[in-house]
Amino acid sequence: MIVQTLRLEGFRNYSAAEAEFHPGINVIVGENAQGKTNLLEAVGYFSGARSHRTRSDRDLIGFDRAGASLELSLTSRGRDFRLRAQLARGARRQLWSNGVRLKSAAGLDGILNTVLFCPEDLSLIRAGASERRRFLDEAVSQLRPRCAAALAEYRKLQESKTRILRDWQDNGAMADTLETYSLRMCQVGAQIIRYRARYLAQLARFAPAIHREFSGGREELGLRYQTVKTVSDPSAAEETIFSQLMEHMRAHRRAEWESRSCLSGPHKDDLIVEINGIPARTFGSQGQTRTAALSLKLAEREVSRDDQGEAPVLLLDDVLSELDARRQEFVLNRIGGGQVLITCCEEETLGRLQAGRVLRVHGGALV
């Protein structure tokens, strides 16, 4: 996958801008708060029609603008694509692919795959379980759009069930629908657990080897999917996982009534990362957990390449400045073999990146 051009109007701090990209390494240079990350965000937006920084499209529109437009041209799967997004305050966004209006964001599935690595990801291992679930869900959804649909449905079901548990005493009739929502949550939850577990098995093909090389052979990375206790095998058939989820949910029914919250399901799951058999979140040093996070993100790229037959676009947002010299060199030696967009503030970094193109950003403009 190769992104060729990007055109922005009214997006974040860009009044108007157009960028051309090299098929290799592209370095976006500029001081802080000038718009480097915004460029990466705009490219990544077409990978699922969402931003990694905000849930609302309104936040992507410049403060003094009524709307924003983004256009991206790229080559993917041997075909040329021209993608466009039109955002407006108070109105639904509009998406196009090669001039054809799309009914939903699902029309973008499989066109652009990206792997984003930003400074916040270095805390992935020590963060709460929700951050590791998000890492898994975003990675799986790019490769398996049906998982993205399942996740969206599950979130709606969970919100509805939570409202019932919270408000049923004021409206007794609501309690009669609880079993229906629980049943459907277990059906969709079984799909989600299986998608996550199968993706984790792919990730485990690459991440331990990367981590072993990263640590000079001193550390062994282990990955394990943790779900409810009744699910004995997260990669089993959906019917099996479904029945085991129902068993767990029934056992926690009274506790859910009392707590007025959903206590059972894949929204509680976690990705357990171990170093030499010891949980990294609890006992790993800062250096070890950062190395593990780097290994996961680099492995994500390899899984996508292996699954799709072509490398995803790698988006690196000011990561090098957060790493020591040894980790910087490891990342730099690993980013070849595909298109890379990397932001940095330090001019001295340019000489080490072997950039195919350098884009300089100042005040929301390419200079």
mmCIF file of C-alpha atoms in Angstrom:
data_model
loop_
_atom_site.group_PDB
_atom_site.id
_atom_site.type_symbol
_atom_site.label_atom_id
_atom_site.label_comp_id
_atom_site.label_asym_id
_atom_site.label_seq_id
_atom_site.Cartn_x
_atom_site.Cartn_y
_atom_site.Cartn_z
ATOM 1 C CA MET A 1 0.000 0.000 0.000
ATOM 2 C CA ILE A 2 1.389 3.352 -1.044
ATOM 3 C CA VAL A 3 -0.164 6.713 -0.198
ATOM 4 C CA GLN A 4 0.618 9.179 -2.986
ATOM 5 C CA THR A 5 -1.031 12.502 -2.182
ATOM 6 C CA LEU A 6 -3.035 14.135 0.594
ATOM 7 C CA ARG A 7 -5.111 17.286 0.236
ATOM 8 C CA LEU A 8 -6.669 19.086 3.206
ATOM 9 C CA GLU A 9 -9.036 22.031 3.619
ATOM 10 C CA GLY A 10 -10.190 23.238 7.019
ATOM 11 C CA PHE A 11 -8.776 20.169 8.767
ATOM 12 C CA ARG A 12 -7.421 20.921 12.274
ATOM 13 C CA ASN A 13 -4.960 23.806 11.867
ATOM 14 C CA TYR A 14 -4.615 23.412 8.086
ATOM 15 C CA SER A 15 -6.494 26.032 6.123
ATOM 16 C CA ALA A 16 -5.355 24.376 2.896
ATOM 17 C CA ALA A 17 -2.478 22.003 2.221
ATOM 18 C CA GLU A 18 -1.374 19.416 -0.291
ATOM 19 C CA ALA A 19 1.379 16.856 0.262
ATOM 20 C CA GLU A 20 3.040 14.309 -1.973
ATOM 21 C CA PHE A 21 4.640 11.223 -0.446
ATOM 22 C CA HIS A 22 7.533 8.964 -1.368
ATOM 23 C CA PRO A 23 6.898 5.193 -1.470
ATOM 24 C CA GLY A 24 9.676 4.757 1.114
ATOM 25 C CA ILE A 25 10.419 6.864 4.182
ATOM 26 C CA ASN A 26 8.754 10.264 4.540
ATOM 27 C CA VAL A 27 9.944 12.508 7.368
ATOM 28 C CA ILE A 28 7.643 15.261 8.619
ATOM 29 C CA VAL A 29 9.765 17.847 10.426
ATOM 30 C CA GLY A 30 8.689 20.805 12.532
ATOM 31 C CA GLU A 31 8.516 22.240 16.017
ATOM 32 C CA ASN A 32 5.858 21.142 18.474
ATOM 33 C CA ALA A 33 2.207 22.153 17.897
ATOM 34 C CA GLN A 34 2.728 23.051 14.238
ATOM 35 C CA GLY A 35 0.610 20.283 12.668
ATOM 36 C CA LYS A 36 2.866 17.247 12.186
ATOM 37 C CA THR A 37 0.575 14.853 14.030
ATOM 38 C CA ASN A 38 -2.417 16.287 12.190
ATOM 39 C CA LEU A 39 -0.973 15.063 8.889
ATOM 40 C CA LEU A 40 -0.633 11.525 10.238
ATOM 41 C CA GLU A 41 -4.143 11.744 11.671
ATOM 42 C CA ALA A 42 -5.528 12.764 8.269
ATOM 43 C CA VAL A 43 -3.876 9.827 6.511
ATOM 44 C CA GLY A 44 -4.970 7.406 9.219
ATOM 45 C CA TYR A 45 -8.557 8.697 9.080
ATOM 46 C CA PHE A 46 -9.148 6.768 5.873
ATOM 47 C CA SER A 47 -8.278 3.550 7.635
ATOM 48 C CA GLY A 48 -11.736 2.972 9.091
ATOM 49 C CA ALA A 49 -13.003 6.586 8.880
ATOM 50 C CA ARG A 50 -12.003 7.411 12.429
ATOM 51 C CA SER A 51 -9.373 9.392 14.273
ATOM 52 C CA HIS A 52 -7.026 7.895 16.836
ATOM 53 C CA ARG A 53 -7.221 11.111 18.867
ATOM 54 C CA THR A 54 -10.952 11.850 19.139
ATOM 55 C CA ARG A 55 -14.313 10.147 18.766
ATOM 56 C CA SER A 56 -16.036 13.164 17.249
ATOM 57 C CA ASP A 57 -15.502 14.343 13.674
ATOM 58 C CA ARG A 58 -16.364 17.852 14.876
ATOM 59 C CA ASP A 59 -13.001 18.027 16.607
ATOM 60 C CA LEU A 60 -11.275 17.579 13.246
ATOM 61 C CA ILE A 61 -12.752 20.767 11.804
ATOM 62 C CA GLY A 62 -10.772 23.999 12.187
ATOM 63 C CA PHE A 63 -12.079 26.366 14.864
ATOM 64 C CA ASP A 64 -13.130 29.041 12.392
ATOM 65 C CA ARG A 65 -14.502 26.680 9.743
ATOM 66 C CA ALA A 66 -17.966 25.265 9.067
ATOM 67 C CA GLY A 67 -16.529 22.128 7.543
ATOM 68 C CA ALA A 68 -13.436 20.269 6.403
ATOM 69 C CA SER A 69 -12.488 18.081 3.464
ATOM 70 C CA LEU A 70 -9.810 15.408 3.113
ATOM 71 C CA GLU A 71 -8.687 13.747 -0.115
ATOM 72 C CA LEU A 72 -6.246 10.866 -0.346
ATOM 73 C CA SER A 73 -4.888 9.084 -3.410
ATOM 74 C CA LEU A 74 -3.191 5.718 -2.988
ATOM 75 C CA THR A 75 -2.386 2.392 -4.559
ATOM 76 C CA SER A 76 -3.738 -0.680 -2.798
ATOM 77 C CA ARG A 77 -4.152 -4.301 -3.901
ATOM 78 C CA GLY A 78 -2.868 -3.377 -7.353
ATOM 79 C CA ARG A 79 -5.529 -0.688 -7.870
ATOM 80 C CA ASP A 80 -5.578 3.094 -7.694
ATOM 81 C CA PHE A 81 -7.983 4.739 -5.262
ATOM 82 C CA ARG A 82 -9.010 8.311 -4.645
ATOM 83 C CA LEU A 83 -10.756 8.669 -1.304
ATOM 84 C CA ARG A 84 -12.570 11.727 -0.042
ATOM 85 C CA ALA A 85 -14.228 12.724 3.225
ATOM 86 C CA GLN A 86 -16.409 15.786 3.753
ATOM 87 C CA LEU A 87 -17.016 16.839 7.365
ATOM 88 C CA ALA A 88 -19.502 19.507 8.458
ATOM 89 C CA ARG A 89 -20.726 20.856 11.768
ATOM 90 C CA GLY A 90 -24.253 19.703 12.492
ATOM 91 C CA ALA A 91 -24.400 17.307 9.555
ATOM 92 C CA ARG A 92 -23.392 13.733 8.803
ATOM 93 C CA ARG A 93 -20.049 13.170 7.162
ATOM 94 C CA GLN A 94 -19.900 12.104 3.542
ATOM 95 C CA LEU A 95 -17.421 9.607 2.094
ATOM 96 C CA TRP A 96 -16.431 8.822 -1.476
ATOM 97 C CA SER A 97 -14.226 6.212 -3.158
ATOM 98 C CA ASN A 98 -13.207 6.878 -6.762
ATOM 99 C CA GLY A 99 -16.089 9.336 -7.099
ATOM 100 C CA VAL A 100 -18.738 6.959 -5.778
ATOM 101 C CA ARG A 101 -20.622 8.055 -2.652
ATOM 102 C CA LEU A 102 -20.338 5.446 0.091
ATOM 103 C CA LYS A 103 -23.335 4.450 2.184
ATOM 104 C CA SER A 104 -21.166 3.955 5.266
ATOM 105 C CA ALA A 105 -17.572 3.722 6.454
ATOM 106 C CA ALA A 106 -17.704 0.001 5.653
ATOM 107 C CA GLY A 107 -17.076 0.985 2.047
ATOM 108 C CA LEU A 108 -13.493 1.846 3.017
ATOM 109 C CA ASP A 109 -12.775 -1.612 4.455
ATOM 110 C CA GLY A 110 -9.557 -3.137 3.196
ATOM 111 C CA ILE A 111 -8.474 -0.167 1.064
ATOM 112 C CA LEU A 112 -5.952 1.398 3.435
ATOM 113 C CA ASN A 113 -4.332 -0.447 6.327
ATOM 114 C CA THR A 114 -2.118 1.514 8.695
ATOM 115 C CA VAL A 115 -0.114 0.789 11.809
ATOM 116 C CA LEU A 116 0.158 3.808 14.090
ATOM 117 C CA PHE A 117 2.770 4.113 16.791
ATOM 118 C CA CYS A 118 2.671 7.173 19.058
ATOM 119 C CA PRO A 119 4.316 7.975 22.414
ATOM 120 C CA GLU A 120 1.197 6.894 24.335
ATOM 121 C CA ASP A 121 1.661 3.349 22.988
ATOM 122 C CA LEU A 122 4.892 3.020 24.961
ATOM 123 C CA SER A 123 2.675 2.785 28.056
ATOM 124 C CA LEU A 124 0.528 0.051 26.517
ATOM 125 C CA ILE A 125 1.802 -2.705 28.811
ATOM 126 C CA ARG A 126 1.380 -0.765 32.071
ATOM 127 C CA ALA A 127 -1.922 0.833 31.127
ATOM 128 C CA GLY A 128 -5.299 -0.584 32.078
ATOM 129 C CA ALA A 129 -6.872 -3.532 30.290
ATOM 130 C CA SER A 130 -9.040 -1.207 28.177
ATOM 131 C CA GLU A 131 -5.964 0.092 26.340
ATOM 132 C CA ARG A 132 -4.797 -3.407 25.428
ATOM 133 C CA ARG A 133 -8.322 -4.330 24.304
ATOM 134 C CA ARG A 134 -8.337 -1.214 22.132
ATOM 135 C CA PHE A 135 -4.991 -2.241 20.616
ATOM 136 C CA LEU A 136 -6.376 -5.686 19.762
ATOM 137 C CA ASP A 137 -9.721 -4.420 18.491
ATOM 138 C CA GLU A 138 -8.284 -1.744 16.202
ATOM 139 C CA ALA A 139 -5.735 -4.155 14.732
ATOM 140 C CA VAL A 140 -8.273 -6.947 14.167
ATOM 141 C CA SER A 141 -10.917 -4.609 12.733
ATOM 142 C CA GLN A 142 -8.631 -3.473 9.924
ATOM 143 C CA LEU A 143 -8.094 -7.052 8.786
ATOM 144 C CA ARG A 144 -11.545 -8.408 9.650
ATOM 145 C CA PRO A 145 -14.302 -5.804 9.088
ATOM 146 C CA ARG A 146 -16.911 -8.192 10.518
ATOM 147 C CA CYS A 147 -15.150 -7.881 13.864
ATOM 148 C CA ALA A 148 -15.589 -4.105 13.713
ATOM 149 C CA ALA A 149 -19.322 -4.598 13.102
ATOM 150 C CA ALA A 150 -19.542 -7.049 16.007
ATOM 151 C CA LEU A 151 -17.758 -4.619 18.322
ATOM 152 C CA ALA A 152 -20.117 -1.797 17.354
ATOM 153 C CA GLU A 153 -23.161 -3.978 18.018
ATOM 154 C CA TYR A 154 -21.767 -5.200 21.330
ATOM 155 C CA ARG A 155 -21.173 -1.638 22.554
ATOM 156 C CA LYS A 156 -24.805 -0.737 21.800
ATOM 157 C CA LEU A 157 -26.058 -3.864 23.557
ATOM 158 C CA GLN A 158 -23.906 -3.145 26.600
ATOM 159 C CA GLU A 159 -25.157 0.442 26.794
ATOM 160 C CA SER A 160 -28.781 -0.723 26.582
ATOM 161 C CA LYS A 161 -28.329 -3.433 29.197
ATOM 162 C CA THR A 162 -26.572 -0.977 31.515
ATOM 163 C CA ARG A 163 -29.533 1.419 31.238
ATOM 164 C CA ILE A 164 -31.921 -1.408 32.115
ATOM 165 C CA LEU A 165 -29.873 -2.436 35.159
ATOM 166 C CA ARG A 166 -29.647 1.178 36.290
ATOM 167 C CA ASP A 167 -33.293 2.187 35.769
ATOM 168 C CA TRP A 168 -35.383 -0.996 36.115
ATOM 169 C CA GLN A 169 -36.648 -0.090 39.596
ATOM 170 C CA ASP A 170 -38.291 3.020 38.134
ATOM 171 C CA ASN A 171 -39.751 1.037 35.242
ATOM 172 C CA GLY A 172 -40.358 -2.604 36.090
ATOM 173 C CA ALA A 173 -41.250 -3.510 32.489
ATOM 174 C CA MET A 174 -37.646 -2.869 31.465
ATOM 175 C CA ALA A 175 -36.462 -5.862 33.489
ATOM 176 C CA ASP A 176 -38.391 -8.220 31.202
ATOM 177 C CA THR A 177 -36.065 -7.369 28.297
ATOM 178 C CA LEU A 178 -32.852 -8.029 30.202
ATOM 179 C CA GLU A 179 -32.586 -11.689 29.207
ATOM 180 C CA THR A 180 -32.917 -10.783 25.534
ATOM 181 C CA TYR A 181 -29.980 -8.391 25.755
ATOM 182 C CA SER A 182 -27.904 -10.877 27.748
ATOM 183 C CA LEU A 183 -28.508 -13.588 25.158
ATOM 184 C CA ARG A 184 -27.488 -11.377 22.252
ATOM 185 C CA MET A 185 -24.439 -10.041 24.134
ATOM 186 C CA CYS A 186 -23.229 -13.630 24.572
ATOM 187 C CA GLN A 187 -23.785 -14.391 20.875
ATOM 188 C CA VAL A 188 -21.876 -11.327 19.689
ATOM 189 C CA GLY A 189 -19.343 -11.638 22.520
ATOM 190 C CA ALA A 190 -18.452 -15.142 21.361
ATOM 191 C CA GLN A 191 -17.579 -13.744 17.925
ATOM 192 C CA ILE A 192 -15.423 -10.997 19.443
ATOM 193 C CA ILE A 193 -13.506 -13.355 21.731
ATOM 194 C CA ARG A 194 -12.761 -15.717 18.868
ATOM 195 C CA TYR A 195 -11.610 -12.881 16.572
ATOM 196 C CA ARG A 196 -9.300 -11.535 19.270
ATOM 197 C CA ALA A 197 -7.866 -14.944 20.163
ATOM 198 C CA ARG A 198 -7.165 -15.846 16.537
ATOM 199 C CA TYR A 199 -5.466 -12.506 15.956
ATOM 200 C CA LEU A 200 -3.375 -12.966 19.082
ATOM 201 C CA ALA A 201 -2.212 -16.323 17.729
ATOM 202 C CA GLN A 202 -0.998 -14.504 14.603
ATOM 203 C CA LEU A 203 0.675 -11.840 16.727
ATOM 204 C CA ALA A 204 2.461 -14.540 18.721
ATOM 205 C CA ARG A 205 4.134 -15.737 15.515
ATOM 206 C CA PHE A 206 6.112 -12.498 15.244
ATOM 207 C CA ALA A 207 6.226 -10.559 18.537
ATOM 208 C CA PRO A 208 8.379 -13.010 20.586
ATOM 209 C CA ALA A 209 11.054 -13.197 17.876
ATOM 210 C CA ILE A 210 11.146 -9.399 17.554
ATOM 211 C CA HIS A 211 11.377 -9.008 21.320
ATOM 212 C CA ARG A 212 14.098 -11.660 21.553
ATOM 213 C CA GLU A 213 16.187 -9.807 18.979
ATOM 214 C CA PHE A 214 15.409 -6.497 20.672
ATOM 215 C CA SER A 215 16.633 -7.749 24.076
ATOM 216 C CA GLY A 216 19.720 -9.438 22.709
ATOM 217 C CA GLY A 217 18.283 -12.878 23.444
ATOM 218 C CA ARG A 218 17.957 -12.177 27.183
ATOM 219 C CA GLU A 219 14.156 -12.046 27.345
ATOM 220 C CA GLU A 220 11.289 -14.199 26.130
ATOM 221 C CA LEU A 221 7.961 -12.510 25.423
ATOM 222 C CA GLY A 222 4.750 -14.392 26.145
ATOM 223 C CA LEU A 223 1.221 -13.408 25.068
ATOM 224 C CA ARG A 224 -1.997 -14.768 26.515
ATOM 225 C CA TYR A 225 -5.663 -13.881 26.091
ATOM 226 C CA GLN A 226 -7.592 -13.600 29.347
ATOM 227 C CA THR A 227 -11.374 -13.830 29.299
ATOM 228 C CA VAL A 228 -14.098 -15.041 31.696
ATOM 229 C CA LYS A 229 -13.238 -18.163 33.684
ATOM 230 C CA THR A 230 -15.875 -20.368 32.084
ATOM 231 C CA VAL A 231 -14.341 -19.957 28.594
ATOM 232 C CA SER A 232 -11.722 -22.704 28.525
ATOM 233 C CA ASP A 233 -10.452 -22.023 24.985
ATOM 234 C CA PRO A 234 -10.915 -18.507 23.485
ATOM 235 C CA SER A 235 -10.225 -19.881 19.988
ATOM 236 C CA ALA A 236 -12.878 -22.623 20.197
ATOM 237 C CA ALA A 237 -16.011 -22.702 18.044
ATOM 238 C CA GLU A 238 -18.413 -19.790 18.552
ATOM 239 C CA GLU A 239 -21.150 -22.151 19.758
ATOM 240 C CA THR A 240 -18.872 -23.433 22.515
ATOM 241 C CA ILE A 241 -17.788 -19.963 23.613
ATOM 242 C CA PHE A 242 -21.412 -18.786 23.536
ATOM 243 C CA SER A 243 -22.626 -21.506 25.898
ATOM 244 C CA GLN A 244 -19.704 -20.838 28.260
ATOM 245 C CA LEU A 245 -20.426 -17.095 28.244
ATOM 246 C CA MET A 246 -24.076 -17.785 29.050
ATOM 247 C CA GLU A 247 -22.990 -19.950 31.966
ATOM 248 C CA HIS A 248 -20.826 -17.148 33.336
ATOM 249 C CA MET A 249 -23.474 -14.481 32.806
ATOM 250 C CA ARG A 250 -26.166 -16.524 34.573
ATOM 251 C CA ALA A 251 -23.822 -17.080 37.520
ATOM 252 C CA HIS A 252 -23.328 -13.305 37.809
ATOM 253 C CA ARG A 253 -26.946 -12.292 37.226
ATOM 254 C CA ARG A 254 -27.678 -11.386 40.832
ATOM 255 C CA ALA A 255 -24.402 -9.463 41.165
ATOM 256 C CA GLU A 256 -25.298 -7.462 38.042
ATOM 257 C CA TRP A 257 -28.695 -6.563 39.490
ATOM 258 C CA GLU A 258 -27.084 -5.424 42.729
ATOM 259 C CA SER A 259 -24.222 -3.473 41.125
ATOM 260 C CA ARG A 260 -26.423 -2.163 38.271
ATOM 261 C CA SER A 261 -23.656 -2.800 35.765
ATOM 262 C CA CYS A 262 -22.548 -5.426 33.223
ATOM 263 C CA LEU A 263 -20.052 -7.668 34.971
ATOM 264 C CA SER A 264 -19.693 -10.475 32.440
ATOM 265 C CA GLY A 265 -18.478 -10.419 28.847
ATOM 266 C CA PRO A 266 -15.546 -9.569 26.560
ATOM 267 C CA HIS A 267 -15.633 -5.913 27.652
ATOM 268 C CA LYS A 268 -13.709 -7.152 30.706
ATOM 269 C CA ASP A 269 -11.051 -9.149 28.815
ATOM 270 C CA ASP A 270 -7.319 -8.465 28.736
ATOM 271 C CA LEU A 271 -4.143 -9.218 26.796
ATOM 272 C CA ILE A 272 -1.631 -10.601 29.277
ATOM 273 C CA VAL A 273 2.000 -9.852 28.383
ATOM 274 C CA GLU A 274 4.729 -11.807 30.142
ATOM 275 C CA ILE A 275 8.512 -11.467 30.096
ATOM 276 C CA ASN A 276 10.356 -14.647 30.992
ATOM 277 C CA GLY A 277 7.088 -16.032 32.366
ATOM 278 C CA ILE A 278 6.446 -13.056 34.702
ATOM 279 C CA PRO A 279 3.573 -10.543 34.148
ATOM 280 C CA ALA A 280 5.212 -7.493 32.576
ATOM 281 C CA ARG A 281 2.572 -5.034 33.779
ATOM 282 C CA THR A 282 3.286 -5.778 37.433
ATOM 283 C CA PHE A 283 6.958 -6.701 37.522
ATOM 284 C CA GLY A 284 8.521 -5.348 34.308
ATOM 285 C CA SER A 285 10.864 -2.376 34.404
ATOM 286 C CA GLN A 286 10.123 0.711 32.340
ATOM 287 C CA GLY A 287 12.675 -0.395 29.757
ATOM 288 C CA GLN A 288 11.202 -3.896 29.551
ATOM 289 C CA THR A 289 7.639 -2.685 29.156
ATOM 290 C CA ARG A 290 8.649 -0.196 26.471
ATOM 291 C CA THR A 291 10.516 -2.916 24.599
ATOM 292 C CA ALA A 292 7.463 -5.173 24.835
ATOM 293 C CA ALA A 293 5.178 -2.399 23.524
ATOM 294 C CA LEU A 294 7.527 -1.747 20.607
ATOM 295 C CA SER A 295 7.603 -5.458 19.821
ATOM 296 C CA LEU A 296 3.798 -5.631 19.753
ATOM 297 C CA LYS A 297 3.467 -2.685 17.373
ATOM 298 C CA LEU A 298 6.189 -3.946 15.034
ATOM 299 C CA ALA A 299 4.574 -7.390 15.111
ATOM 300 C CA GLU A 300 1.233 -5.797 14.218
ATOM 301 C CA ARG A 301 2.838 -4.568 11.010
ATOM 302 C CA GLU A 302 4.158 -8.049 10.200
ATOM 303 C CA VAL A 303 0.768 -9.665 10.818
ATOM 304 C CA SER A 304 -0.895 -7.200 8.447
ATOM 305 C CA ARG A 305 1.787 -7.763 5.798
ATOM 306 C CA ASP A 306 1.447 -11.541 6.130
ATOM 307 C CA ASP A 307 -2.355 -11.453 6.033
ATOM 308 C CA GLN A 308 -2.825 -8.942 3.205
ATOM 309 C CA GLY A 309 0.202 -9.710 1.074
ATOM 310 C CA GLU A 310 1.450 -6.112 1.220
ATOM 311 C CA ALA A 311 2.860 -3.924 3.954
ATOM 312 C CA PRO A 312 0.527 -1.463 5.703
ATOM 313 C CA VAL A 313 1.514 2.192 5.863
ATOM 314 C CA LEU A 314 3.524 2.740 9.041
ATOM 315 C CA LEU A 315 2.724 5.976 10.911
ATOM 316 C CA LEU A 316 5.298 6.899 13.571
ATOM 317 C CA ASP A 317 4.374 9.961 15.589
ATOM 318 C CA ASP A 318 7.404 11.437 17.376
ATOM 319 C CA VAL A 319 8.301 8.055 18.843
ATOM 320 C CA LEU A 320 12.073 8.339 18.496
ATOM 321 C CA SER A 321 12.340 11.264 20.907
ATOM 322 C CA GLU A 322 10.824 9.062 23.639
ATOM 323 C CA LEU A 323 13.348 6.234 23.181
ATOM 324 C CA ASP A 324 16.936 5.744 24.248
ATOM 325 C CA ALA A 325 19.649 5.385 21.572
ATOM 326 C CA ARG A 326 19.574 1.565 21.487
ATOM 327 C CA ARG A 327 15.814 1.387 20.993
ATOM 328 C CA GLN A 328 15.952 4.155 18.406
ATOM 329 C CA GLU A 329 18.428 2.178 16.343
ATOM 330 C CA PHE A 330 16.348 -0.979 16.608
ATOM 331 C CA VAL A 331 13.226 0.810 15.347
ATOM 332 C CA LEU A 332 15.136 2.497 12.515
ATOM 333 C CA ASN A 333 16.516 -0.848 11.386
ATOM 334 C CA ARG A 334 13.021 -2.340 11.394
ATOM 335 C CA ILE A 335 10.968 0.217 9.463
ATOM 336 C CA GLY A 336 12.173 -0.641 5.954
ATOM 337 C CA GLY A 337 10.216 -2.694 3.452
ATOM 338 C CA GLY A 338 7.177 -0.460 3.134
ATOM 339 C CA GLN A 339 5.964 3.118 3.220
ATOM 340 C CA VAL A 340 6.656 5.067 6.403
ATOM 341 C CA LEU A 341 5.454 8.488 7.573
ATOM 342 C CA ILE A 342 7.429 9.604 10.602
ATOM 343 C CA THR A 343 7.338 12.893 12.494
ATOM 344 C CA CYS A 344 10.266 14.381 14.368
ATOM 345 C CA CYS A 345 11.404 17.685 15.827
ATOM 346 C CA GLU A 346 15.184 17.240 15.692
ATOM 347 C CA GLU A 347 17.001 18.121 12.484
ATOM 348 C CA GLU A 348 19.882 15.794 13.427
ATOM 349 C CA THR A 349 17.507 12.829 13.165
ATOM 350 C CA LEU A 350 17.152 13.390 9.422
ATOM 351 C CA GLY A 351 20.602 12.050 8.621
ATOM 352 C CA ARG A 352 19.780 8.725 10.262
ATOM 353 C CA LEU A 353 16.445 8.167 8.529
ATOM 354 C CA GLN A 354 17.525 7.944 4.875
ATOM 355 C CA ALA A 355 14.385 9.812 3.915
ATOM 356 C CA GLY A 356 12.936 9.593 0.439
ATOM 357 C CA ARG A 357 11.107 12.847 1.097
ATOM 358 C CA VAL A 358 11.188 15.518 3.803
ATOM 359 C CA LEU A 359 8.121 17.645 4.526
ATOM 360 C CA ARG A 360 8.551 20.694 6.736
ATOM 361 C CA VAL A 361 5.567 21.957 8.699
ATOM 362 C CA HIS A 362 5.120 25.379 10.262
ATOM 363 C CA GLY A 363 1.906 26.928 11.557
ATOM 364 C CA GLY A 364 -0.420 24.507 9.775
ATOM 365 C CA ALA A 365 1.319 24.869 6.429
ATOM 366 C CA LEU A 366 3.832 22.856 4.427
ATOM 367 C CA VAL A 367 6.843 25.074 3.751
#
